[in-house]
Tab-separated table of C-alpha atoms in Angstrom:
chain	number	residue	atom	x	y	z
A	1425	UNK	CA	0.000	0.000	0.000
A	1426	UNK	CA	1.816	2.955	-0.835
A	1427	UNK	CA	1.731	6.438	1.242
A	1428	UNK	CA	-0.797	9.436	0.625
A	1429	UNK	CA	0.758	12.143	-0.757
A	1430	UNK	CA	1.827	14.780	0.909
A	1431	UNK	CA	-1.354	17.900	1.182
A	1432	UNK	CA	-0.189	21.479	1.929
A	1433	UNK	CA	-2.306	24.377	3.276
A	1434	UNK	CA	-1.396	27.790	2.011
A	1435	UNK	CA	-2.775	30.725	4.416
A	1436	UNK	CA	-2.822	34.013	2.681
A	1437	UNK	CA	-3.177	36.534	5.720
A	1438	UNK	CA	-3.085	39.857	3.768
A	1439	UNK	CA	-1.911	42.202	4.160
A	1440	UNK	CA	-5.051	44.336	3.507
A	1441	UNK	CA	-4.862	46.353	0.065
A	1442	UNK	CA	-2.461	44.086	-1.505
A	1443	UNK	CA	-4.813	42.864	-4.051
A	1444	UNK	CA	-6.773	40.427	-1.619
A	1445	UNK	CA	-10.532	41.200	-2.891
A	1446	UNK	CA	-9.427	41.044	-6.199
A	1447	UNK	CA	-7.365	37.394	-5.384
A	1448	UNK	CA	-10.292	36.005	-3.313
A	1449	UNK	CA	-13.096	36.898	-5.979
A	1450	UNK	CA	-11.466	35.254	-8.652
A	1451	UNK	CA	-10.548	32.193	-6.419
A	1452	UNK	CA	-14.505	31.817	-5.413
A	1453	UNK	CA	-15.661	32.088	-9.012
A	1454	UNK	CA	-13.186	29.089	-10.093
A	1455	UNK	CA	-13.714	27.081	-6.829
A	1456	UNK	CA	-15.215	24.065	-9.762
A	1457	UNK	CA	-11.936	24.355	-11.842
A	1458	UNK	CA	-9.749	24.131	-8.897
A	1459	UNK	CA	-11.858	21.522	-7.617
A	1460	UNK	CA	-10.555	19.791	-11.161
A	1461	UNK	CA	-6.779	20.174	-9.875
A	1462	UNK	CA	-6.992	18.729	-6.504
A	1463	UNK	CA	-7.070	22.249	-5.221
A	1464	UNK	CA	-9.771	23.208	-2.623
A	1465	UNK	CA	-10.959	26.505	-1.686
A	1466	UNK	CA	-13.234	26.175	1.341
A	1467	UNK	CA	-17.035	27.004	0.643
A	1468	UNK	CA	-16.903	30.496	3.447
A	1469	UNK	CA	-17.500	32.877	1.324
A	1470	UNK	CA	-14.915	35.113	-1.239
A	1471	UNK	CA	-13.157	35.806	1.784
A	1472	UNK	CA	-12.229	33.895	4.599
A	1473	UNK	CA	-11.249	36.098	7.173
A	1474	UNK	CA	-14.066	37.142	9.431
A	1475	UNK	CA	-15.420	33.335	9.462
A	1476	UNK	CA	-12.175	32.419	10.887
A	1477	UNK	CA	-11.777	35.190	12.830
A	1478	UNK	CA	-15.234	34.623	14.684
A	1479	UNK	CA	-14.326	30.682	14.885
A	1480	UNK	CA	-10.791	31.811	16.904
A	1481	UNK	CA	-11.129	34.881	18.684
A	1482	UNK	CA	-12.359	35.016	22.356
A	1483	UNK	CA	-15.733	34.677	23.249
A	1484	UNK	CA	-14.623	36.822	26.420
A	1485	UNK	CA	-13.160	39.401	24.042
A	1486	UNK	CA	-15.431	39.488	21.560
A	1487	UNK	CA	-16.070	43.218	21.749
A	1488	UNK	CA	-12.876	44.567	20.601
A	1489	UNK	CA	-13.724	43.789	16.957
A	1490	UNK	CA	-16.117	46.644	16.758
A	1491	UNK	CA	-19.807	47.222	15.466
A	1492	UNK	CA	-20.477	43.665	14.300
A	1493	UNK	CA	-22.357	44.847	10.955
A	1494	UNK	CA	-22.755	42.988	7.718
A	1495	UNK	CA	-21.062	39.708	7.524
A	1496	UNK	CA	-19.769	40.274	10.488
A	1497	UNK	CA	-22.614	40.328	12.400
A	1498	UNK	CA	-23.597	36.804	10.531
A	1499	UNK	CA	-20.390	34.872	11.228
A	1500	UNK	CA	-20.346	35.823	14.898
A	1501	UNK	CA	-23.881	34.189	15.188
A	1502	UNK	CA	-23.655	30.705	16.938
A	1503	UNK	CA	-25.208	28.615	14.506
A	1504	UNK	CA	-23.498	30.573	11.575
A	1505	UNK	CA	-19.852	29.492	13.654
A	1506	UNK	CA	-21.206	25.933	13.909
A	1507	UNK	CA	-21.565	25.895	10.263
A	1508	UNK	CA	-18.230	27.612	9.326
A	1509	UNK	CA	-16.264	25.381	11.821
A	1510	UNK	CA	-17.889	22.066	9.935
A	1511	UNK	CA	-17.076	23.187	6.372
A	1512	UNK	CA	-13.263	23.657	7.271
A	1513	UNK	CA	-13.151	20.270	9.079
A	1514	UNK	CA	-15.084	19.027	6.065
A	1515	UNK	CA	-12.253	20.306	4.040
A	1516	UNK	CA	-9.273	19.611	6.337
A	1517	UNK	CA	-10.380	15.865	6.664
A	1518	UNK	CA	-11.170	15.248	2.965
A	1519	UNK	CA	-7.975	13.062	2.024
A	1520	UNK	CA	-8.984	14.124	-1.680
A	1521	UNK	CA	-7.081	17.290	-1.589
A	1522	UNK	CA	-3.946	17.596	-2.869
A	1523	UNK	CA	-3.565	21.400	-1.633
A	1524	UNK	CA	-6.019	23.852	0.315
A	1525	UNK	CA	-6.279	27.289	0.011
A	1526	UNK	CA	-7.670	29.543	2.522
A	1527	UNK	CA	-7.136	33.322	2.078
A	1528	UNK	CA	-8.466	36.589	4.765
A	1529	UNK	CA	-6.470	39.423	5.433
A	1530	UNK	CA	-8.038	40.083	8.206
A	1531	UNK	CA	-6.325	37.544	9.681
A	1532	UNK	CA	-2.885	39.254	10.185
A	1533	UNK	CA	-4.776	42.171	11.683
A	1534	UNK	CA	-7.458	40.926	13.905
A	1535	UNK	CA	-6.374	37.792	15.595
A	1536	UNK	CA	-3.746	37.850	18.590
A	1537	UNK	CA	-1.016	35.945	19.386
A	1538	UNK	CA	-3.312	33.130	21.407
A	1539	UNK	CA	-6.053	33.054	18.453
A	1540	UNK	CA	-3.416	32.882	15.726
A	1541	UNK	CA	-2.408	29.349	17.797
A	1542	UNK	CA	-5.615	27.876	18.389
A	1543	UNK	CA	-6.517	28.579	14.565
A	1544	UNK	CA	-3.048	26.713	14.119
A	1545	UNK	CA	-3.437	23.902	16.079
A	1546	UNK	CA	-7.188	23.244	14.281
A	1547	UNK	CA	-5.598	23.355	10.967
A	1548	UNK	CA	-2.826	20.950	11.400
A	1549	UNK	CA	-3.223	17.226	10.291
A	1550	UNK	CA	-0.888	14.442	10.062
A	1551	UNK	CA	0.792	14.590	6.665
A	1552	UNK	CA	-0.666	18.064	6.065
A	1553	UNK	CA	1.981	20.876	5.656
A	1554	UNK	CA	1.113	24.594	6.443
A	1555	UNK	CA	3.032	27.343	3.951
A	1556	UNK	CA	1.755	31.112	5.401
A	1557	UNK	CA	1.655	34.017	2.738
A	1558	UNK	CA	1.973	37.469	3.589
A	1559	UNK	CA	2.318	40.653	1.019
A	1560	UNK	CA	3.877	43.491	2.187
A	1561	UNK	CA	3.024	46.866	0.422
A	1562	UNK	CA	5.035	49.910	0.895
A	1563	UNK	CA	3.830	52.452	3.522
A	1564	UNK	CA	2.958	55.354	1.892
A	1565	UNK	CA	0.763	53.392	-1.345
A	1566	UNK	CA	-0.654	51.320	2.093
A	1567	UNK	CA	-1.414	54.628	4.091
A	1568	UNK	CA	-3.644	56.209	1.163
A	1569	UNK	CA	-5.171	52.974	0.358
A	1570	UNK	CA	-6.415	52.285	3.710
A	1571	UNK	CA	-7.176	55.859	4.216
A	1572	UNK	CA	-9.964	55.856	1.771
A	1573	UNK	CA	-10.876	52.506	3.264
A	1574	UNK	CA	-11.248	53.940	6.458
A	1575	UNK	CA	-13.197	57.135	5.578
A	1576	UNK	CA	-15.403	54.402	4.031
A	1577	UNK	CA	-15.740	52.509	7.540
A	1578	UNK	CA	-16.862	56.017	9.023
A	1579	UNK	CA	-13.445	57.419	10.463
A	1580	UNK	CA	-13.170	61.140	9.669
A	1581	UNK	CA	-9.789	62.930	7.710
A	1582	UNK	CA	-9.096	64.307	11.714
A	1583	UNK	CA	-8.936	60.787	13.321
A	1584	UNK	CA	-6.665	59.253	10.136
A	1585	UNK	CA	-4.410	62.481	10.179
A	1586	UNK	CA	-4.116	62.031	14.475
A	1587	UNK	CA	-3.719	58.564	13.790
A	1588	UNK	CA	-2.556	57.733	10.793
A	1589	UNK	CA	-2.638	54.117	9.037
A	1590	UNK	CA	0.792	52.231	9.340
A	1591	UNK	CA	1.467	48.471	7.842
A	1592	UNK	CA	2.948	47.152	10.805
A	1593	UNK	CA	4.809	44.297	9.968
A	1594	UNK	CA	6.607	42.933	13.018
A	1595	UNK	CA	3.083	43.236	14.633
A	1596	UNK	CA	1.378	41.251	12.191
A	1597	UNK	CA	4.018	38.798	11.365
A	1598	UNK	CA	5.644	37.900	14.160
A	1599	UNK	CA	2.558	35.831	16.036
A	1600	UNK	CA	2.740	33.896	12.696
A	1601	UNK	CA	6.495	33.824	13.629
A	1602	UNK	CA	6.449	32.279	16.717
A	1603	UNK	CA	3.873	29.370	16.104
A	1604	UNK	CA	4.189	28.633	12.430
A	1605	UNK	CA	7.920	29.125	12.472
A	1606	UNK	CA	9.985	31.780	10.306
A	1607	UNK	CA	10.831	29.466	7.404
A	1608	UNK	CA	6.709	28.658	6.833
A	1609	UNK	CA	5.822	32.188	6.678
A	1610	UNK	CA	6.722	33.761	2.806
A	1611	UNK	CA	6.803	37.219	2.368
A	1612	UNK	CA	6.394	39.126	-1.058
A	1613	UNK	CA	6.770	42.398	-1.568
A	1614	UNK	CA	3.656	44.141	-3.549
A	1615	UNK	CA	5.234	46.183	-6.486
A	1616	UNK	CA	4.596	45.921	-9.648
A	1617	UNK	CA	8.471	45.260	-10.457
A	1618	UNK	CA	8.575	42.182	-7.969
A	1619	UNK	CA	5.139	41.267	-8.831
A	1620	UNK	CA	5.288	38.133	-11.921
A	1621	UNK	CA	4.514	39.223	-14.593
A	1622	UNK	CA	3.642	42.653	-12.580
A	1623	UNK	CA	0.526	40.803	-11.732
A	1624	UNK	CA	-0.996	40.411	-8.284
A	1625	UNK	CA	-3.299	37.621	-9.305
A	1626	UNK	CA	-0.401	35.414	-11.152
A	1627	UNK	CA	2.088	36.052	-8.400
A	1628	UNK	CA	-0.112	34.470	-6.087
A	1629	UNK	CA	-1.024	31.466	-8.630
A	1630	UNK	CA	3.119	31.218	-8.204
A	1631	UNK	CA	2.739	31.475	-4.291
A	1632	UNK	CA	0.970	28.201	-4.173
A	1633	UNK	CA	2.800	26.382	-7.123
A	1634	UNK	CA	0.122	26.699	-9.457
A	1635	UNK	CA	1.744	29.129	-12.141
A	1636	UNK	CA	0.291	27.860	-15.274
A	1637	UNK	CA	-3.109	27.486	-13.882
A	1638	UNK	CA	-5.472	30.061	-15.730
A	1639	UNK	CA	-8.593	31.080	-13.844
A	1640	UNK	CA	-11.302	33.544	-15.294
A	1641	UNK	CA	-12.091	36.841	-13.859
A	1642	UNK	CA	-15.682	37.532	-12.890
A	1643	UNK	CA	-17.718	39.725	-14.841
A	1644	UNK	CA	-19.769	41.183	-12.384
A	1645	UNK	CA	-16.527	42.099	-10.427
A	1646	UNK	CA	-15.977	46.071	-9.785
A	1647	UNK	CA	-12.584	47.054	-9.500
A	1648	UNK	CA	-11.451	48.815	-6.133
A	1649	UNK	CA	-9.853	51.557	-7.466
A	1650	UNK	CA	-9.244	55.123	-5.553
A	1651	UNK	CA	-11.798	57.529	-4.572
A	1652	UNK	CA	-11.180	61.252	-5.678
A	1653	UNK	CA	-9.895	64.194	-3.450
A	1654	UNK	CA	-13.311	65.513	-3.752
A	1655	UNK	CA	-15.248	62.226	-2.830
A	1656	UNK	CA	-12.991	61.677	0.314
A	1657	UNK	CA	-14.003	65.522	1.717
A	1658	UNK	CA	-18.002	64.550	0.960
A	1659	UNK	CA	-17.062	61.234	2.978
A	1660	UNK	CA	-15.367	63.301	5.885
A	1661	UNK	CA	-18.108	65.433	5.926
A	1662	UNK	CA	-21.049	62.737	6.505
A	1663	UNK	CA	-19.081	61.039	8.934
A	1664	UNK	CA	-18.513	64.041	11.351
A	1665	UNK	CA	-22.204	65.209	11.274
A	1666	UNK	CA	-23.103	61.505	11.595
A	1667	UNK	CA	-21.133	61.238	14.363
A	1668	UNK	CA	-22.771	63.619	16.230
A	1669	UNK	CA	-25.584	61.756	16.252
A	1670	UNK	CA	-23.868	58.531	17.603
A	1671	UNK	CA	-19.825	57.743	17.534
A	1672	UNK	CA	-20.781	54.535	15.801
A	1673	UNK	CA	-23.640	55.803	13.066
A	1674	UNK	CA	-21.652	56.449	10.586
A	1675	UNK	CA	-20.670	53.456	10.312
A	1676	UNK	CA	-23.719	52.335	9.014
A	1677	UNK	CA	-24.268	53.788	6.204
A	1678	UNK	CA	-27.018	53.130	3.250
A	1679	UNK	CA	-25.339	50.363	0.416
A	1680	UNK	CA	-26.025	52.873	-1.952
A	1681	UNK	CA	-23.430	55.722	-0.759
A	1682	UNK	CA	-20.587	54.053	-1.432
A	1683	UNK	CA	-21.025	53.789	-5.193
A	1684	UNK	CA	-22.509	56.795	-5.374
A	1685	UNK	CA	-19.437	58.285	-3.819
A	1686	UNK	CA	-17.034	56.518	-5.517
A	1687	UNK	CA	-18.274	58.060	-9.118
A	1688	UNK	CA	-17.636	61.791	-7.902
A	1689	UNK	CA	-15.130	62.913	-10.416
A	1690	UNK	CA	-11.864	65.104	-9.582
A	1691	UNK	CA	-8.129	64.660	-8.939
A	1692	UNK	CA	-7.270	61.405	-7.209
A	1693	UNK	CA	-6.894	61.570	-3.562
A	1694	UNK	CA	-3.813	61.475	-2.598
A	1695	UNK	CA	-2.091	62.161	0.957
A	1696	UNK	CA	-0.572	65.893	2.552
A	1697	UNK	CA	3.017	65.842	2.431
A	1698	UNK	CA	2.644	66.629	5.995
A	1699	UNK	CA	1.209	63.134	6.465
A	1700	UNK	CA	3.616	61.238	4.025
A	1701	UNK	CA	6.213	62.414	6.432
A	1702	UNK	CA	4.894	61.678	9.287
A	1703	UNK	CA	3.653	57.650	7.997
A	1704	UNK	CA	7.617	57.781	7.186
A	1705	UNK	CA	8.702	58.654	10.159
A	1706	UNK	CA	6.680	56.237	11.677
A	1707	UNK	CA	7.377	53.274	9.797
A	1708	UNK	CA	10.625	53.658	9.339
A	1709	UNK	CA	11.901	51.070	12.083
A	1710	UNK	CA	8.998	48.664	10.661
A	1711	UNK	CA	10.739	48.939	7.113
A	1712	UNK	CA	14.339	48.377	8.510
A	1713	UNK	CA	12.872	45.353	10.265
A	1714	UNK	CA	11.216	43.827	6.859
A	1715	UNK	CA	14.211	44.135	5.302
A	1716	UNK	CA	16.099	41.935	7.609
A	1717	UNK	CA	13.684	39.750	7.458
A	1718	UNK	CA	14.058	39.551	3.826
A	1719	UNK	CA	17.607	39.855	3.358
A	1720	UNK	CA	17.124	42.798	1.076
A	1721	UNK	CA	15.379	46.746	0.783
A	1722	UNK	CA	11.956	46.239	0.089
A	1723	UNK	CA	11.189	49.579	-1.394
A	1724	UNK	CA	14.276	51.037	-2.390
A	1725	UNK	CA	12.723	53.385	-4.894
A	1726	UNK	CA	9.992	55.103	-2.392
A	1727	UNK	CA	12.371	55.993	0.241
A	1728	UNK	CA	11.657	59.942	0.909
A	1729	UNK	CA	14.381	62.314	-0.519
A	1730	UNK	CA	16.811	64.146	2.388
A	1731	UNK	CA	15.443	67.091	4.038
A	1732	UNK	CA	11.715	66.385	3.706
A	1733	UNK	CA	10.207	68.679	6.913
A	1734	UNK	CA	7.940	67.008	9.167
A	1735	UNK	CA	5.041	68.490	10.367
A	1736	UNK	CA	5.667	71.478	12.091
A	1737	UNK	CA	8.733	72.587	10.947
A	1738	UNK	CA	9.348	75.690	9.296
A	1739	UNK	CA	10.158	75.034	5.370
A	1740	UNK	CA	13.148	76.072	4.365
A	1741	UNK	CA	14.237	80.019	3.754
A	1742	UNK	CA	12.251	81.287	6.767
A	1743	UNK	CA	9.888	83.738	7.062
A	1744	UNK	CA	8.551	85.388	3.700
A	1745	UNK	CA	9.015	88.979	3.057
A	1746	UNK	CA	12.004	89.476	6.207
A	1747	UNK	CA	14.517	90.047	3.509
A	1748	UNK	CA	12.022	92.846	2.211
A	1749	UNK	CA	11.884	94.684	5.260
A	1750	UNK	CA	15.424	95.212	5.776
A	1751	UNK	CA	16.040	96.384	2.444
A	1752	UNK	CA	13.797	99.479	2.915
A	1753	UNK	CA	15.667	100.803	5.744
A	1754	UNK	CA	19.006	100.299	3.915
A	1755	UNK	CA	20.941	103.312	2.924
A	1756	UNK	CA	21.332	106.907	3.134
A	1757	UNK	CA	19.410	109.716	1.959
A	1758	UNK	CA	21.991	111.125	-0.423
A	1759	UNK	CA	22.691	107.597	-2.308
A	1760	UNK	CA	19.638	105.607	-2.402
A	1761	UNK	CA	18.054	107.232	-5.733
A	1762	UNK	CA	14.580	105.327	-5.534
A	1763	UNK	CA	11.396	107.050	-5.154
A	1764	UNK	CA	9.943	107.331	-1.754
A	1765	UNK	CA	6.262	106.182	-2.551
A	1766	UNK	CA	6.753	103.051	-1.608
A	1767	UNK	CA	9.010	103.627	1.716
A	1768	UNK	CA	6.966	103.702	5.248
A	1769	UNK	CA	6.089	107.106	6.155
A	1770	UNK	CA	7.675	108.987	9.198
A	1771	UNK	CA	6.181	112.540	10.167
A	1772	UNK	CA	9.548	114.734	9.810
A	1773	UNK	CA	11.107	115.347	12.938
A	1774	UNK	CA	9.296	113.033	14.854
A	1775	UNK	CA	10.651	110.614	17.020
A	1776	UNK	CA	15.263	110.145	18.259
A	1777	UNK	CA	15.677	110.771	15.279
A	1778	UNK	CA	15.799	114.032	15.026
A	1779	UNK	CA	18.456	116.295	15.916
A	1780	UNK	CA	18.985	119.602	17.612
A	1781	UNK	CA	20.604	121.869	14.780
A	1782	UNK	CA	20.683	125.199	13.183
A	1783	UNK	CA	18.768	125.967	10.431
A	1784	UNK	CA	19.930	123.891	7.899
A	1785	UNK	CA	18.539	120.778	9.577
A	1786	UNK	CA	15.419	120.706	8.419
A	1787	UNK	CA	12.909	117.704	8.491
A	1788	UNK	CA	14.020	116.141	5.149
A	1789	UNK	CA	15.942	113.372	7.213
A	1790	UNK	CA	13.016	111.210	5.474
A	1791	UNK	CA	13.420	112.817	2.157
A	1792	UNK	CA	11.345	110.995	-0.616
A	1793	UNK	CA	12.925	110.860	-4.526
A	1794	UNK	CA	14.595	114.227	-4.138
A	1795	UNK	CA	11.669	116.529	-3.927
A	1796	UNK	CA	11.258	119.217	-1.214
A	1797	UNK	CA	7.636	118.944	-0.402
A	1798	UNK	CA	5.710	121.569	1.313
A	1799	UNK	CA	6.113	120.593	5.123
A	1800	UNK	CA	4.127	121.095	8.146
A	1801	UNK	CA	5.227	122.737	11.038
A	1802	UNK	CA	3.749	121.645	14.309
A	1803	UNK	CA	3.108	123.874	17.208
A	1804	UNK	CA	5.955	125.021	18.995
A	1805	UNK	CA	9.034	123.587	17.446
A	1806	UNK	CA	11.372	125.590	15.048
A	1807	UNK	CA	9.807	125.767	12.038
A	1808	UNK	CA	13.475	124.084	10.531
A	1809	UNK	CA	12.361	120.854	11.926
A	1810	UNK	CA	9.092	120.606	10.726
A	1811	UNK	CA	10.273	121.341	6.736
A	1812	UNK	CA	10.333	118.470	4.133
A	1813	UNK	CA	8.701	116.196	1.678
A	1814	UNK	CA	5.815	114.572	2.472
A	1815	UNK	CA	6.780	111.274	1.336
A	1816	UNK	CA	9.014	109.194	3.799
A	1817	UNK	CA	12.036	107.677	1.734
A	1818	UNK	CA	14.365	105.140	2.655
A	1819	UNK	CA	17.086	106.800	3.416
A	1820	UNK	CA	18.283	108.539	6.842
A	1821	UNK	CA	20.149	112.285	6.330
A	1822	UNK	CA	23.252	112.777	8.768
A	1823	UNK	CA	23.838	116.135	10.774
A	1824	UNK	CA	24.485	118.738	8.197
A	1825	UNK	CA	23.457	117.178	5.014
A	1826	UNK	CA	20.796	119.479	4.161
A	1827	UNK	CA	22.541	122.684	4.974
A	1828	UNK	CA	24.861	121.523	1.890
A	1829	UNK	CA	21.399	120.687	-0.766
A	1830	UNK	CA	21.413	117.442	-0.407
A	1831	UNK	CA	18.084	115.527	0.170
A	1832	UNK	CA	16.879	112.527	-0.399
A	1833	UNK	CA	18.185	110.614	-3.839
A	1834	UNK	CA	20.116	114.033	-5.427
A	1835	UNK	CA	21.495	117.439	-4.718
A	1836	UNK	CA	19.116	120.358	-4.610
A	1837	UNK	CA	19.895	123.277	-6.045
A	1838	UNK	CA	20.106	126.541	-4.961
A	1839	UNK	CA	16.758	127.587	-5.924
A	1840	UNK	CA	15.306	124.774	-3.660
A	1841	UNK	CA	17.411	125.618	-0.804
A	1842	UNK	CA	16.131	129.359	-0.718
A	1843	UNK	CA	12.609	128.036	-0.909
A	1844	UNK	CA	12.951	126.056	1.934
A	1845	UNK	CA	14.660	128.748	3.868
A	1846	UNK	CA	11.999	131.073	3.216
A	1847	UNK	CA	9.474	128.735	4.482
A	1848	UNK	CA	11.228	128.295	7.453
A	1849	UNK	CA	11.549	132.251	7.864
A	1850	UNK	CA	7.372	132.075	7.666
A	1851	UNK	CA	7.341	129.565	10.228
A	1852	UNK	CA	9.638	131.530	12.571
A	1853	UNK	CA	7.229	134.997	12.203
């Protein structure tokens, strides 16, 4: 009698927007054509992970998974969990298959380190091998991705920008780690130029050593592609005056909002560079990490350029406009030669500034373009001080200056001077 071959179980645990919907569709719709190759793909629905999730996690601790809604709220019924748990038996006993594929990637995220070993222990069989798939996609593509997927799950812009998404590898892969073992557990990097044939779909098929098997897409099957800027702020906005109504309402919203939403036309959405640096910052130990793990740079090519500020941090070149404001008090009223229109205005005399003289000093320390305006003289002081244009220049006249015609960008002549000494004589009557 010779010995049953050998089965394997491959576990595809996500990560989450890494092509799993599109994997686990496709899988569901050619569950009779694998059937053909020996290949079984357990009868839970297109995905697998909230069955299993609901089969392993803690009754006890049941609560942390959130507002049970949707299929959620169906696998975590009794009866619905007596059902799941028999199908995967069903499928785990059946000596038939050759391989078994089962395929959530909410299993990275949602089960802890005690689940992921009781979910291990009822998958094991004698002669049964276990191979664990993980894709990892690079932190920024992951933190827009599962931005949008958020918003859609009722989380406002706020929350995500507070808190934003991260991938979290050594969280997620290490429970798989420690019970599975480090050699079970593959890890592929989602990019296009690791990707075979830049395909998510035939990468996996390569995963589980099917790579010429050819499998037909659904139909019916809408493509998750990204919501626009626009769509993302109409999302944000129902989901804060939802939640004033209850933290957990907008959560539930109408099936029809998310199509409807989805067709709002404008640029893609796309994250704040404010954010990018900070989902950087914050994954850049996780990154480091994955690399060791693989024994190269995962994402060589989206590692942010040197000098990228973080949020908060003044961009370079400072303040706007400093550099502005100390050219207008720069030089003297003699050599500056601009007009004074656009200089700040100073009422002649006024202030230190001015100096106790004789009669040549009058008020045309602020001189505009070299024209002697008409001057005001204020109450009390020599009628000298108060003389001068009535444009402030830019300039500042030294002690004696005007007694030799000189005010503000050129010499005055002598027909200037006597004007302004004869207006000073009025004054002084």
């Amino acid at each position: 009698m010779s010995e049953a071959p050998a089965r394997r179980i491959y576990l595809h645990i996500g990560q989450h927007k890494t092509g799993t919907t599109w994997i686990q569709n496709v899988l569901d719709h050619n569950r009779a054509r694998l059937a053909e190759r020996g290949i079984c793909y357990p009868d839970l629905g297109a995905c697998h992970g909230w069955p299993l999730v609901f089969l392993f996690a803690r009754e006890d601790d049941i609560d942390r998974l959130g507002p049970m809604i949707g299929q959620r709220r169906r696998h975590s019924n009794p009866r619905r969990k007596a059902q799941n748990r028999a199908i995967l038996d069903a499928a785990l006993d059946d000596p038939t298959w050759r391989k078994i594929v089962i395929s959530g990637e909410q299993l990275c995220d949602m089960l802890r380190w005690n689940e992921v070993r009781a979910m291990g222990e009822a998958l094991r069989r004698e002669g049964t091998e276990i191979k664990v798939i993980f894709y990892a996609r690079e932190p920024l593509g992951y933190a827009a991705s599962m931005t949008q997927q958020r918003l859609k799950a009722g989380l406002t812009l706020d929350e995500l920008r507070a808190e934003p998404p991260t991938p979290d590898y050594k969280r997620r892969l290490q429970k798989y780690f420690e019970f599975f073992g480090r050699e079970t557990v593959e890890i592929r990097v989602y990019d296009r130029q690791r990707l075979k044939d830049g395909d998510v779909l035939a990468d996996f098929l390569d995963a589980i050593d099917e790579p010429d098997l050819a499998l037909d897409a659904p139909a019916s099957l809408a493509s998750n592609s990204s919501m626009s800027g626009r769509a993302a702020r109409l999302l944000d906005l129902r989901n804060r005056l939802f939640k004033r109504i209850s933290p957990t309402f907008a959560r539930r919203h109408p099936p029809w909002i998310m199509p409807s939403i989805a067709r709002v036309p404008g640029p893609r959405f796309a994250l704040t560079k404010g954010l990018k640096a900070e989902v950087t910052r914050r994954s850049r130990r996780d990154v480091a990490w994955l690399g060791r793990q693989l024994g190269f740079a995962p994402f060589p090519s989206t590692q942010p350029a040197d000098g990228t500020a973080a949020p908060g941090e003044t961009p370079a070149g400072g303040k706007a406009g400093a550099g502005k404001r100390r050219r207008k008090g720069q030089g003297k009223g003699e050599g500056a030669g601009r007009p004074g229109g656009p200089g700040r205005k100073r009422a002649a005399g006024a202030g230190p500034r001015r100096r106790r003289g004789g009669e040549g000093q009058g008020g045309a320390g602020k001189a505009g373009a070299g024209k002697a305006g008409p001057g005001r003289a204020g109450p009390g002081n020599a009628g000298a001080n108060r003389v001068g244009p009535g444009k402030a220049g830019p300039g500042k006249v030294g002690p004696g200056r005007v007694g030799e015609g000189k005010a503000g960008a050129g010499k005055v002549g002598a027909r200037r001077a006597g004007a302004r000494r004869r207006a000073a004589g009025k004054v002084a009557t």
